[in-house]
Amino acid sequence: MTRNVALYPWFKFFQNLIFWQAVWFLFFQAQLSAAEALLLYAIYDVATTALEVPSGYMSDRWGRRPTLIAAAVAGCAGSGLIALGGGFGAFALAQVLLGASAAFASGTDNALLYESLAGTGRSDEVEAQETRGWQFTLTALALSAFLGGIIAQYSYGAAFAAAAVAMAIACLIAFRFQEPPHDVQHVGGVADSTQWHLFRSAMKQPVLVWLFSLSVLMYGFSHIPFVFGQPFIQEALNSAGWQAEAPLVSGSVSALMMLVSVVASLFAIRLRQRIGLPAILVLAFGIQIALIATLAVTNSILAIAVLFLRMVPNSLARPFIIARMQPLLSDAGRATFLSVQSFCGRLLFAATLLLASANVPDGSEFAYGDIQQTLACYVIAGCIFFAILLATVRRAKIAVKQEGQSRIT
C-alpha cells in the first residue's frame, strides 16, 4: 500500500502527458471541418459517458488495478490510432478508445489512493495526497502542452504518437500497483440493484448531493475553454496575421495555464483553511463563469491571457471535493458513485456540444461570432446555477471540522 501511494502521482503524471491537448481541434479542423471537429469531441464525451457507470461497476467488482491497466491500454491505442489513421471513421474510433480510457480511470484512481491510504492507517492524508497527485497532473499537462505545440509545428501525428508512448509507460506503472484492501470477491457478488441502492443511499446525504451537483457543473464549465479555446486563439491570431503560429501559441498557452494552476495548488490548502471549504468551492465555480464571460465579450489577442487561469478553479476545488466525498462513500460503491457523477457531467456537456456543432455551417471554420453566441449561452446558464448553489450551500452543511493539518472527519 505504501508503494501504491508512492506510485500514484507518477501514474497521474504519465497518464496526463497528453501532447495533443493543445492542437487536437486545429488538427481535426484541418483534416475535416469545424463542425466535424466539435462532433468528434462530442463522440469522445458520449463514449466516456456510456462507459462511466459500467467502468465504475467493473472497478468495484473486479478491482482498481485491472481497471487502471485497461484505462492505460485504451489510451495508448486511441492516441496511436490517430497518429497512424486518417478520415472521420478512424478518428471517431480513436475518440471512443480515448473516451474508454478516461472512463476506466475516472474515480478508480481516486478510490485506489484513498483505500491504499486507509490500508496503512493514513486516511487523514487524503487532502494532501490528492493535492500532490493533482500537482503531478498539472505539471504533466503543462510539459506536454508546450512540447506538443512544438512537435505539432512539424507533425500533428507525432504529438499523438508521443501521447501513446506516455500511456504505455502509465500502463507499466499500473501493473506495479497492488490491489488495495478492498473486498473484491464480496463486491463481485453484489447485484446491479444493490449498487444502485448504494448510490441512492449516498445521495440521501445533502452534502453529497450538493458536491455531486457542483462536480457535474464544474466538469462542463472547465471544458468549455478547452474546446472553444483553440478556435478562439486561432481567430485572435488571424486578426493579427499570425495564424501560422496557432499550434505553438496554443501549446504555450496550455503550458502556462497548467503552470499557473500548479502555483494555485500550492496555496490551495492554505486558502481552504482560511476561508473554509464552502467558500473556496463557490469561489472556484464563480471563476469558471467569469473566464467564459470574458472570452464571450472580446476576441482581442490580449484575451488569450485569460485562458492562463482556466485550470485554477480545478486546483481550488477538485482535490477538496474528492477528499470530502471519500469518507462518506462505502468501498462497495465508491467507484460507482464517482463514475455516475462523471457520467452526468459528461452527458450534460456532450449534449451542449451537439447543439453547438449543429449551428456551425458545414465545411467552415469556427468564426468568433459563432463562438461568442455559444459562450454567451453558457454564461447565462452558469449564472443561474451559481445562484442556486449559493442559496443551498449552508443547508448542505459542506463545512467539516479540521483536526491538525489535513484531517477530515
PDB file of N, CA and C in Angstrom, residues 192-279:
ATOM      1  N   ASP A 192     -26.508  -5.653  -9.496  1.00  0.00           N
ATOM      2  CA  ASP A 192     -26.641  -4.300 -10.023  1.00  0.00           C
ATOM      3  C   ASP A 192     -27.608  -3.478  -9.176  1.00  0.00           C
ATOM      4  N   SER A 193     -28.690  -4.105  -8.733  1.00  0.00           N
ATOM      5  CA  SER A 193     -29.683  -3.391  -7.938  1.00  0.00           C
ATOM      6  C   SER A 193     -29.095  -2.913  -6.623  1.00  0.00           C
ATOM      7  N   THR A 194     -28.165  -3.712  -6.058  1.00  0.00           N
ATOM      8  CA  THR A 194     -27.524  -3.315  -4.811  1.00  0.00           C
ATOM      9  C   THR A 194     -26.612  -2.122  -5.040  1.00  0.00           C
ATOM     10  N   GLN A 195     -25.879  -2.096  -6.169  1.00  0.00           N
ATOM     11  CA  GLN A 195     -25.045  -0.955  -6.497  1.00  0.00           C
ATOM     12  C   GLN A 195     -25.906   0.313  -6.621  1.00  0.00           C
ATOM     13  N   TRP A 196     -27.048   0.162  -7.260  1.00  0.00           N
ATOM     14  CA  TRP A 196     -27.952   1.299  -7.383  1.00  0.00           C
ATOM     15  C   TRP A 196     -28.475   1.722  -6.020  1.00  0.00           C
ATOM     16  N   HIS A 197     -28.711   0.745  -5.148  1.00  0.00           N
ATOM     17  CA  HIS A 197     -29.161   1.060  -3.788  1.00  0.00           C
ATOM     18  C   HIS A 197     -28.092   1.840  -3.032  1.00  0.00           C
ATOM     19  N   LEU A 198     -26.825   1.449  -3.200  1.00  0.00           N
ATOM     20  CA  LEU A 198     -25.733   2.150  -2.530  1.00  0.00           C
ATOM     21  C   LEU A 198     -25.645   3.594  -3.020  1.00  0.00           C
ATOM     22  N   PHE A 199     -25.825   3.793  -4.318  1.00  0.00           N
ATOM     23  CA  PHE A 199     -25.790   5.146  -4.863  1.00  0.00           C
ATOM     24  C   PHE A 199     -26.944   5.983  -4.308  1.00  0.00           C
ATOM     25  N   ARG A 200     -28.133   5.415  -4.302  1.00  0.00           N
ATOM     26  CA  ARG A 200     -29.285   6.162  -3.793  1.00  0.00           C
ATOM     27  C   ARG A 200     -29.124   6.480  -2.308  1.00  0.00           C
ATOM     28  N   SER A 201     -28.535   5.556  -1.563  1.00  0.00           N
ATOM     29  CA  SER A 201     -28.307   5.808  -0.136  1.00  0.00           C
ATOM     30  C   SER A 201     -27.331   6.963   0.057  1.00  0.00           C
ATOM     31  N   ALA A 202     -26.287   6.978  -0.759  1.00  0.00           N
ATOM     32  CA  ALA A 202     -25.317   8.064  -0.662  1.00  0.00           C
ATOM     33  C   ALA A 202     -25.962   9.405  -0.987  1.00  0.00           C
ATOM     34  N   MET A 203     -26.865   9.414  -1.970  1.00  0.00           N
ATOM     35  CA  MET A 203     -27.487  10.658  -2.401  1.00  0.00           C
ATOM     36  C   MET A 203     -28.575  11.150  -1.439  1.00  0.00           C
ATOM     37  N   LYS A 204     -28.805  10.417  -0.373  1.00  0.00           N
ATOM     38  CA  LYS A 204     -29.711  10.903   0.667  1.00  0.00           C
ATOM     39  C   LYS A 204     -29.003  11.899   1.588  1.00  0.00           C
ATOM     40  N   GLN A 205     -27.680  11.985   1.445  1.00  0.00           N
ATOM     41  CA  GLN A 205     -26.912  12.927   2.251  1.00  0.00           C
ATOM     42  C   GLN A 205     -26.834  14.264   1.501  1.00  0.00           C
ATOM     43  N   PRO A 206     -27.350  15.331   2.072  1.00  0.00           N
ATOM     44  CA  PRO A 206     -27.355  16.624   1.379  1.00  0.00           C
ATOM     45  C   PRO A 206     -25.966  17.084   0.930  1.00  0.00           C
ATOM     46  N   VAL A 207     -24.953  16.784   1.728  1.00  0.00           N
ATOM     47  CA  VAL A 207     -23.605  17.213   1.367  1.00  0.00           C
ATOM     48  C   VAL A 207     -23.152  16.545   0.074  1.00  0.00           C
ATOM     49  N   LEU A 208     -23.485  15.269  -0.119  1.00  0.00           N
ATOM     50  CA  LEU A 208     -23.098  14.574  -1.339  1.00  0.00           C
ATOM     51  C   LEU A 208     -23.912  15.050  -2.535  1.00  0.00           C
ATOM     52  N   VAL A 209     -25.169  15.375  -2.313  1.00  0.00           N
ATOM     53  CA  VAL A 209     -25.999  15.903  -3.401  1.00  0.00           C
ATOM     54  C   VAL A 209     -25.418  17.222  -3.903  1.00  0.00           C
ATOM     55  N   TRP A 210     -25.048  18.105  -2.972  1.00  0.00           N
ATOM     56  CA  TRP A 210     -24.510  19.413  -3.339  1.00  0.00           C
ATOM     57  C   TRP A 210     -23.174  19.265  -4.056  1.00  0.00           C
ATOM     58  N   LEU A 211     -22.285  18.445  -3.509  1.00  0.00           N
ATOM     59  CA  LEU A 211     -20.968  18.240  -4.124  1.00  0.00           C
ATOM     60  C   LEU A 211     -21.093  17.545  -5.478  1.00  0.00           C
ATOM     61  N   PHE A 212     -22.024  16.600  -5.571  1.00  0.00           N
ATOM     62  CA  PHE A 212     -22.302  15.920  -6.835  1.00  0.00           C
ATOM     63  C   PHE A 212     -22.721  16.936  -7.900  1.00  0.00           C
ATOM     64  N   SER A 213     -23.640  17.812  -7.553  1.00  0.00           N
ATOM     65  CA  SER A 213     -24.141  18.822  -8.495  1.00  0.00           C
ATOM     66  C   SER A 213     -23.028  19.771  -8.918  1.00  0.00           C
ATOM     67  N   LEU A 214     -22.239  20.219  -7.939  1.00  0.00           N
ATOM     68  CA  LEU A 214     -21.137  21.127  -8.256  1.00  0.00           C
ATOM     69  C   LEU A 214     -20.124  20.461  -9.186  1.00  0.00           C
ATOM     70  N   SER A 215     -19.800  19.204  -8.928  1.00  0.00           N
ATOM     71  CA  SER A 215     -18.832  18.487  -9.755  1.00  0.00           C
ATOM     72  C   SER A 215     -19.328  18.341 -11.190  1.00  0.00           C
ATOM     73  N   VAL A 216     -20.602  18.031 -11.345  1.00  0.00           N
ATOM     74  CA  VAL A 216     -21.187  17.897 -12.683  1.00  0.00           C
ATOM     75  C   VAL A 216     -21.065  19.216 -13.447  1.00  0.00           C
ATOM     76  N   LEU A 217     -21.396  20.315 -12.788  1.00  0.00           N
ATOM     77  CA  LEU A 217     -21.342  21.621 -13.443  1.00  0.00           C
ATOM     78  C   LEU A 217     -19.902  22.045 -13.732  1.00  0.00           C
ATOM     79  N   MET A 218     -19.010  21.834 -12.773  1.00  0.00           N
ATOM     80  CA  MET A 218     -17.629  22.279 -12.957  1.00  0.00           C
ATOM     81  C   MET A 218     -16.917  21.483 -14.040  1.00  0.00           C
ATOM     82  N   TYR A 219     -17.328  20.229 -14.255  1.00  0.00           N
ATOM     83  CA  TYR A 219     -16.743  19.467 -15.364  1.00  0.00           C
ATOM     84  C   TYR A 219     -17.008  20.173 -16.691  1.00  0.00           C
ATOM     85  N   GLY A 220     -18.261  20.508 -16.920  1.00  0.00           N
ATOM     86  CA  GLY A 220     -18.619  21.153 -18.174  1.00  0.00           C
ATOM     87  C   GLY A 220     -17.990  22.519 -18.327  1.00  0.00           C
ATOM     88  N   PHE A 221     -18.066  23.354 -17.294  1.00  0.00           N
ATOM     89  CA  PHE A 221     -17.552  24.710 -17.398  1.00  0.00           C
ATOM     90  C   PHE A 221     -16.028  24.741 -17.466  1.00  0.00           C
ATOM     91  N   SER A 222     -15.365  23.704 -16.968  1.00  0.00           N
ATOM     92  CA  SER A 222     -13.913  23.603 -17.120  1.00  0.00           C
ATOM     93  C   SER A 222     -13.530  23.272 -18.549  1.00  0.00           C
ATOM     94  N   HIS A 223     -14.359  22.471 -19.234  1.00  0.00           N
ATOM     95  CA  HIS A 223     -14.025  22.024 -20.578  1.00  0.00           C
ATOM     96  C   HIS A 223     -14.487  22.981 -21.675  1.00  0.00           C
ATOM     97  N   ILE A 224     -15.304  23.948 -21.333  1.00  0.00           N
ATOM     98  CA  ILE A 224     -15.731  24.926 -22.341  1.00  0.00           C
ATOM     99  C   ILE A 224     -14.531  25.687 -22.912  1.00  0.00           C
ATOM    100  N   PRO A 225     -13.630  26.251 -22.070  1.00  0.00           N
ATOM    101  CA  PRO A 225     -12.442  26.906 -22.643  1.00  0.00           C
ATOM    102  C   PRO A 225     -11.515  25.921 -23.333  1.00  0.00           C
ATOM    103  N   PHE A 226     -11.528  24.644 -22.920  1.00  0.00           N
ATOM    104  CA  PHE A 226     -10.696  23.639 -23.565  1.00  0.00           C
ATOM    105  C   PHE A 226     -11.141  23.402 -25.002  1.00  0.00           C
ATOM    106  N   VAL A 227     -12.441  23.292 -25.201  1.00  0.00           N
ATOM    107  CA  VAL A 227     -12.979  23.021 -26.532  1.00  0.00           C
ATOM    108  C   VAL A 227     -12.947  24.271 -27.407  1.00  0.00           C
ATOM    109  N   PHE A 228     -13.397  25.398 -26.861  1.00  0.00           N
ATOM    110  CA  PHE A 228     -13.517  26.606 -27.665  1.00  0.00           C
ATOM    111  C   PHE A 228     -12.263  27.484 -27.621  1.00  0.00           C
ATOM    112  N   GLY A 229     -11.317  27.145 -26.742  1.00  0.00           N
ATOM    113  CA  GLY A 229     -10.105  27.948 -26.624  1.00  0.00           C
ATOM    114  C   GLY A 229      -9.250  27.924 -27.870  1.00  0.00           C
ATOM    115  N   GLN A 230      -9.122  26.749 -28.510  1.00  0.00           N
ATOM    116  CA  GLN A 230      -8.256  26.648 -29.693  1.00  0.00           C
ATOM    117  C   GLN A 230      -8.808  27.441 -30.880  1.00  0.00           C
ATOM    118  N   PRO A 231     -10.089  27.311 -31.237  1.00  0.00           N
ATOM    119  CA  PRO A 231     -10.601  28.186 -32.308  1.00  0.00           C
ATOM    120  C   PRO A 231     -10.572  29.657 -31.909  1.00  0.00           C
ATOM    121  N   PHE A 232     -10.735  29.951 -30.607  1.00  0.00           N
ATOM    122  CA  PHE A 232     -10.649  31.342 -30.143  1.00  0.00           C
ATOM    123  C   PHE A 232      -9.240  31.888 -30.386  1.00  0.00           C
ATOM    124  N   ILE A 233      -8.229  31.093 -30.032  1.00  0.00           N
ATOM    125  CA  ILE A 233      -6.844  31.508 -30.252  1.00  0.00           C
ATOM    126  C   ILE A 233      -6.572  31.709 -31.737  1.00  0.00           C
ATOM    127  N   GLN A 234      -7.059  30.788 -32.542  1.00  0.00           N
ATOM    128  CA  GLN A 234      -6.836  30.889 -33.989  1.00  0.00           C
ATOM    129  C   GLN A 234      -7.474  32.149 -34.554  1.00  0.00           C
ATOM    130  N   GLU A 235      -8.681  32.467 -34.124  1.00  0.00           N
ATOM    131  CA  GLU A 235      -9.367  33.670 -34.599  1.00  0.00           C
ATOM    132  C   GLU A 235      -8.620  34.928 -34.159  1.00  0.00           C
ATOM    133  N   ALA A 236      -8.149  34.939 -32.906  1.00  0.00           N
ATOM    134  CA  ALA A 236      -7.412  36.102 -32.402  1.00  0.00           C
ATOM    135  C   ALA A 236      -6.103  36.289 -33.159  1.00  0.00           C
ATOM    136  N   LEU A 237      -5.410  35.201 -33.470  1.00  0.00           N
ATOM    137  CA  LEU A 237      -4.154  35.285 -34.204  1.00  0.00           C
ATOM    138  C   LEU A 237      -4.387  35.676 -35.658  1.00  0.00           C
ATOM    139  N   ASN A 238      -5.504  35.239 -36.234  1.00  0.00           N
ATOM    140  CA  ASN A 238      -5.833  35.614 -37.610  1.00  0.00           C
ATOM    141  C   ASN A 238      -5.940  37.124 -37.757  1.00  0.00           C
ATOM    142  N   SER A 239      -6.534  37.759 -36.755  1.00  0.00           N
ATOM    143  CA  SER A 239      -6.705  39.207 -36.812  1.00  0.00           C
ATOM    144  C   SER A 239      -5.372  39.941 -36.736  1.00  0.00           C
ATOM    145  N   ALA A 240      -4.347  39.263 -36.175  1.00  0.00           N
ATOM    146  CA  ALA A 240      -3.022  39.871 -36.076  1.00  0.00           C
ATOM    147  C   ALA A 240      -2.083  39.375 -37.174  1.00  0.00           C
ATOM    148  N   GLY A 241      -2.576  38.474 -38.046  1.00  0.00           N
ATOM    149  CA  GLY A 241      -1.753  37.947 -39.121  1.00  0.00           C
ATOM    150  C   GLY A 241      -0.769  36.875 -38.684  1.00  0.00           C
ATOM    151  N   TRP A 242      -1.039  36.234 -37.561  1.00  0.00           N
ATOM    152  CA  TRP A 242      -0.117  35.218 -37.019  1.00  0.00           C
ATOM    153  C   TRP A 242      -0.730  33.825 -37.048  1.00  0.00           C
ATOM    154  N   GLN A 243      -1.642  33.563 -37.954  1.00  0.00           N
ATOM    155  CA  GLN A 243      -2.365  32.304 -37.946  1.00  0.00           C
ATOM    156  C   GLN A 243      -1.459  31.079 -38.063  1.00  0.00           C
ATOM    157  N   ALA A 244      -0.298  31.220 -38.724  1.00  0.00           N
ATOM    158  CA  ALA A 244       0.611  30.083 -38.889  1.00  0.00           C
ATOM    159  C   ALA A 244       1.211  29.630 -37.567  1.00  0.00           C
ATOM    160  N   GLU A 245       1.193  30.519 -36.575  1.00  0.00           N
ATOM    161  CA  GLU A 245       1.782  30.191 -35.276  1.00  0.00           C
ATOM    162  C   GLU A 245       0.763  29.612 -34.301  1.00  0.00           C
ATOM    163  N   ALA A 246      -0.443  29.301 -34.764  1.00  0.00           N
ATOM    164  CA  ALA A 246      -1.509  28.843 -33.866  1.00  0.00           C
ATOM    165  C   ALA A 246      -1.124  27.610 -33.046  1.00  0.00           C
ATOM    166  N   PRO A 247      -0.512  26.556 -33.644  1.00  0.00           N
ATOM    167  CA  PRO A 247      -0.156  25.393 -32.818  1.00  0.00           C
ATOM    168  C   PRO A 247       0.822  25.727 -31.699  1.00  0.00           C
ATOM    169  N   LEU A 248       1.860  26.518 -32.012  1.00  0.00           N
ATOM    170  CA  LEU A 248       2.853  26.860 -30.999  1.00  0.00           C
ATOM    171  C   LEU A 248       2.251  27.748 -29.913  1.00  0.00           C
ATOM    172  N   VAL A 249       1.457  28.733 -30.318  1.00  0.00           N
ATOM    173  CA  VAL A 249       0.828  29.617 -29.333  1.00  0.00           C
ATOM    174  C   VAL A 249      -0.153  28.838 -28.464  1.00  0.00           C
ATOM    175  N   SER A 250      -0.940  27.961 -29.081  1.00  0.00           N
ATOM    176  CA  SER A 250      -1.906  27.166 -28.322  1.00  0.00           C
ATOM    177  C   SER A 250      -1.194  26.273 -27.301  1.00  0.00           C
ATOM    178  N   GLY A 251      -0.074  25.659 -27.723  1.00  0.00           N
ATOM    179  CA  GLY A 251       0.684  24.824 -26.798  1.00  0.00           C
ATOM    180  C   GLY A 251       1.276  25.634 -25.662  1.00  0.00           C
ATOM    181  N   SER A 252       1.794  26.812 -25.979  1.00  0.00           N
ATOM    182  CA  SER A 252       2.377  27.667 -24.948  1.00  0.00           C
ATOM    183  C   SER A 252       1.322  28.150 -23.958  1.00  0.00           C
ATOM    184  N   VAL A 253       0.142  28.508 -24.484  1.00  0.00           N
ATOM    185  CA  VAL A 253      -0.948  28.944 -23.611  1.00  0.00           C
ATOM    186  C   VAL A 253      -1.363  27.821 -22.670  1.00  0.00           C
ATOM    187  N   SER A 254      -1.492  26.608 -23.206  1.00  0.00           N
ATOM    188  CA  SER A 254      -1.878  25.466 -22.367  1.00  0.00           C
ATOM    189  C   SER A 254      -0.824  25.188 -21.308  1.00  0.00           C
ATOM    190  N   ALA A 255       0.461  25.308 -21.684  1.00  0.00           N
ATOM    191  CA  ALA A 255       1.535  25.067 -20.724  1.00  0.00           C
ATOM    192  C   ALA A 255       1.491  26.093 -19.596  1.00  0.00           C
ATOM    193  N   LEU A 256       1.347  27.360 -19.953  1.00  0.00           N
ATOM    194  CA  LEU A 256       1.262  28.405 -18.932  1.00  0.00           C
ATOM    195  C   LEU A 256       0.018  28.229 -18.076  1.00  0.00           C
ATOM    196  N   MET A 257      -1.063  27.774 -18.703  1.00  0.00           N
ATOM    197  CA  MET A 257      -2.307  27.505 -17.985  1.00  0.00           C
ATOM    198  C   MET A 257      -2.078  26.496 -16.855  1.00  0.00           C
ATOM    199  N   MET A 258      -1.360  25.419 -17.173  1.00  0.00           N
ATOM    200  CA  MET A 258      -1.109  24.383 -16.172  1.00  0.00           C
ATOM    201  C   MET A 258      -0.127  24.851 -15.109  1.00  0.00           C
ATOM    202  N   LEU A 259       0.885  25.612 -15.510  1.00  0.00           N
ATOM    203  CA  LEU A 259       1.863  26.102 -14.541  1.00  0.00           C
ATOM    204  C   LEU A 259       1.218  27.066 -13.547  1.00  0.00           C
ATOM    205  N   VAL A 260       0.347  27.936 -14.049  1.00  0.00           N
ATOM    206  CA  VAL A 260      -0.377  28.841 -13.154  1.00  0.00           C
ATOM    207  C   VAL A 260      -1.227  28.039 -12.167  1.00  0.00           C
ATOM    208  N   SER A 261      -1.807  26.940 -12.650  1.00  0.00           N
ATOM    209  CA  SER A 261      -2.636  26.103 -11.786  1.00  0.00           C
ATOM    210  C   SER A 261      -1.803  25.350 -10.753  1.00  0.00           C
ATOM    211  N   VAL A 262      -0.575  24.963 -11.133  1.00  0.00           N
ATOM    212  CA  VAL A 262       0.323  24.342 -10.156  1.00  0.00           C
ATOM    213  C   VAL A 262       0.604  25.314  -9.025  1.00  0.00           C
ATOM    214  N   VAL A 263       0.886  26.563  -9.381  1.00  0.00           N
ATOM    215  CA  VAL A 263       1.134  27.586  -8.359  1.00  0.00           C
ATOM    216  C   VAL A 263      -0.099  27.762  -7.476  1.00  0.00           C
ATOM    217  N   ALA A 264      -1.276  27.786  -8.101  1.00  0.00           N
ATOM    218  CA  ALA A 264      -2.517  27.916  -7.329  1.00  0.00           C
ATOM    219  C   ALA A 264      -2.699  26.757  -6.367  1.00  0.00           C
ATOM    220  N   SER A 265      -2.316  25.547  -6.801  1.00  0.00           N
ATOM    221  CA  SER A 265      -2.482  24.371  -5.927  1.00  0.00           C
ATOM    222  C   SER A 265      -1.566  24.437  -4.709  1.00  0.00           C
ATOM    223  N   LEU A 266      -0.433  25.136  -4.838  1.00  0.00           N
ATOM    224  CA  LEU A 266       0.493  25.265  -3.706  1.00  0.00           C
ATOM    225  C   LEU A 266      -0.119  26.091  -2.577  1.00  0.00           C
ATOM    226  N   PHE A 267      -1.036  26.989  -2.951  1.00  0.00           N
ATOM    227  CA  PHE A 267      -1.682  27.847  -1.957  1.00  0.00           C
ATOM    228  C   PHE A 267      -3.105  27.399  -1.632  1.00  0.00           C
ATOM    229  N   ALA A 268      -3.581  26.354  -2.322  1.00  0.00           N
ATOM    230  CA  ALA A 268      -4.983  25.966  -2.196  1.00  0.00           C
ATOM    231  C   ALA A 268      -5.340  25.508  -0.789  1.00  0.00           C
ATOM    232  N   ILE A 269      -4.503  24.651  -0.195  1.00  0.00           N
ATOM    233  CA  ILE A 269      -4.816  24.134   1.142  1.00  0.00           C
ATOM    234  C   ILE A 269      -4.849  25.273   2.163  1.00  0.00           C
ATOM    235  N   ARG A 270      -3.886  26.195   2.053  1.00  0.00           N
ATOM    236  CA  ARG A 270      -3.861  27.329   2.988  1.00  0.00           C
ATOM    237  C   ARG A 270      -5.097  28.205   2.813  1.00  0.00           C
ATOM    238  N   LEU A 271      -5.484  28.454   1.570  1.00  0.00           N
ATOM    239  CA  LEU A 271      -6.685  29.263   1.321  1.00  0.00           C
ATOM    240  C   LEU A 271      -7.928  28.558   1.805  1.00  0.00           C
ATOM    241  N   ARG A 272      -7.999  27.246   1.590  1.00  0.00           N
ATOM    242  CA  ARG A 272      -9.150  26.467   2.050  1.00  0.00           C
ATOM    243  C   ARG A 272      -9.280  26.519   3.565  1.00  0.00           C
ATOM    244  N   GLN A 273      -8.161  26.481   4.274  1.00  0.00           N
ATOM    245  CA  GLN A 273      -8.189  26.551   5.735  1.00  0.00           C
ATOM    246  C   GLN A 273      -8.575  27.940   6.222  1.00  0.00           C
ATOM    247  N   ARG A 274      -8.229  28.949   5.419  1.00  0.00           N
ATOM    248  CA  ARG A 274      -8.506  30.325   5.836  1.00  0.00           C
ATOM    249  C   ARG A 274      -9.958  30.719   5.617  1.00  0.00           C
ATOM    250  N   ILE A 275     -10.525  30.399   4.445  1.00  0.00           N
ATOM    251  CA  ILE A 275     -11.885  30.862   4.136  1.00  0.00           C
ATOM    252  C   ILE A 275     -12.933  29.756   4.266  1.00  0.00           C
ATOM    253  N   GLY A 276     -12.481  28.507   4.420  1.00  0.00           N
ATOM    254  CA  GLY A 276     -13.416  27.409   4.591  1.00  0.00           C
ATOM    255  C   GLY A 276     -13.727  26.692   3.283  1.00  0.00           C
ATOM    256  N   LEU A 277     -14.181  25.452   3.411  1.00  0.00           N
ATOM    257  CA  LEU A 277     -14.458  24.625   2.239  1.00  0.00           C
ATOM    258  C   LEU A 277     -15.600  25.174   1.381  1.00  0.00           C
ATOM    259  N   PRO A 278     -16.753  25.546   1.959  1.00  0.00           N
ATOM    260  CA  PRO A 278     -17.841  26.056   1.105  1.00  0.00           C
ATOM    261  C   PRO A 278     -17.426  27.275   0.290  1.00  0.00           C
ATOM    262  N   ALA A 279     -16.707  28.200   0.925  1.00  0.00           N
ATOM    263  CA  ALA A 279     -16.326  29.436   0.243  1.00  0.00           C
ATOM    264  C   ALA A 279     -15.376  29.183  -0.918  1.00  0.00           C
TER     265      ALA A 279
END
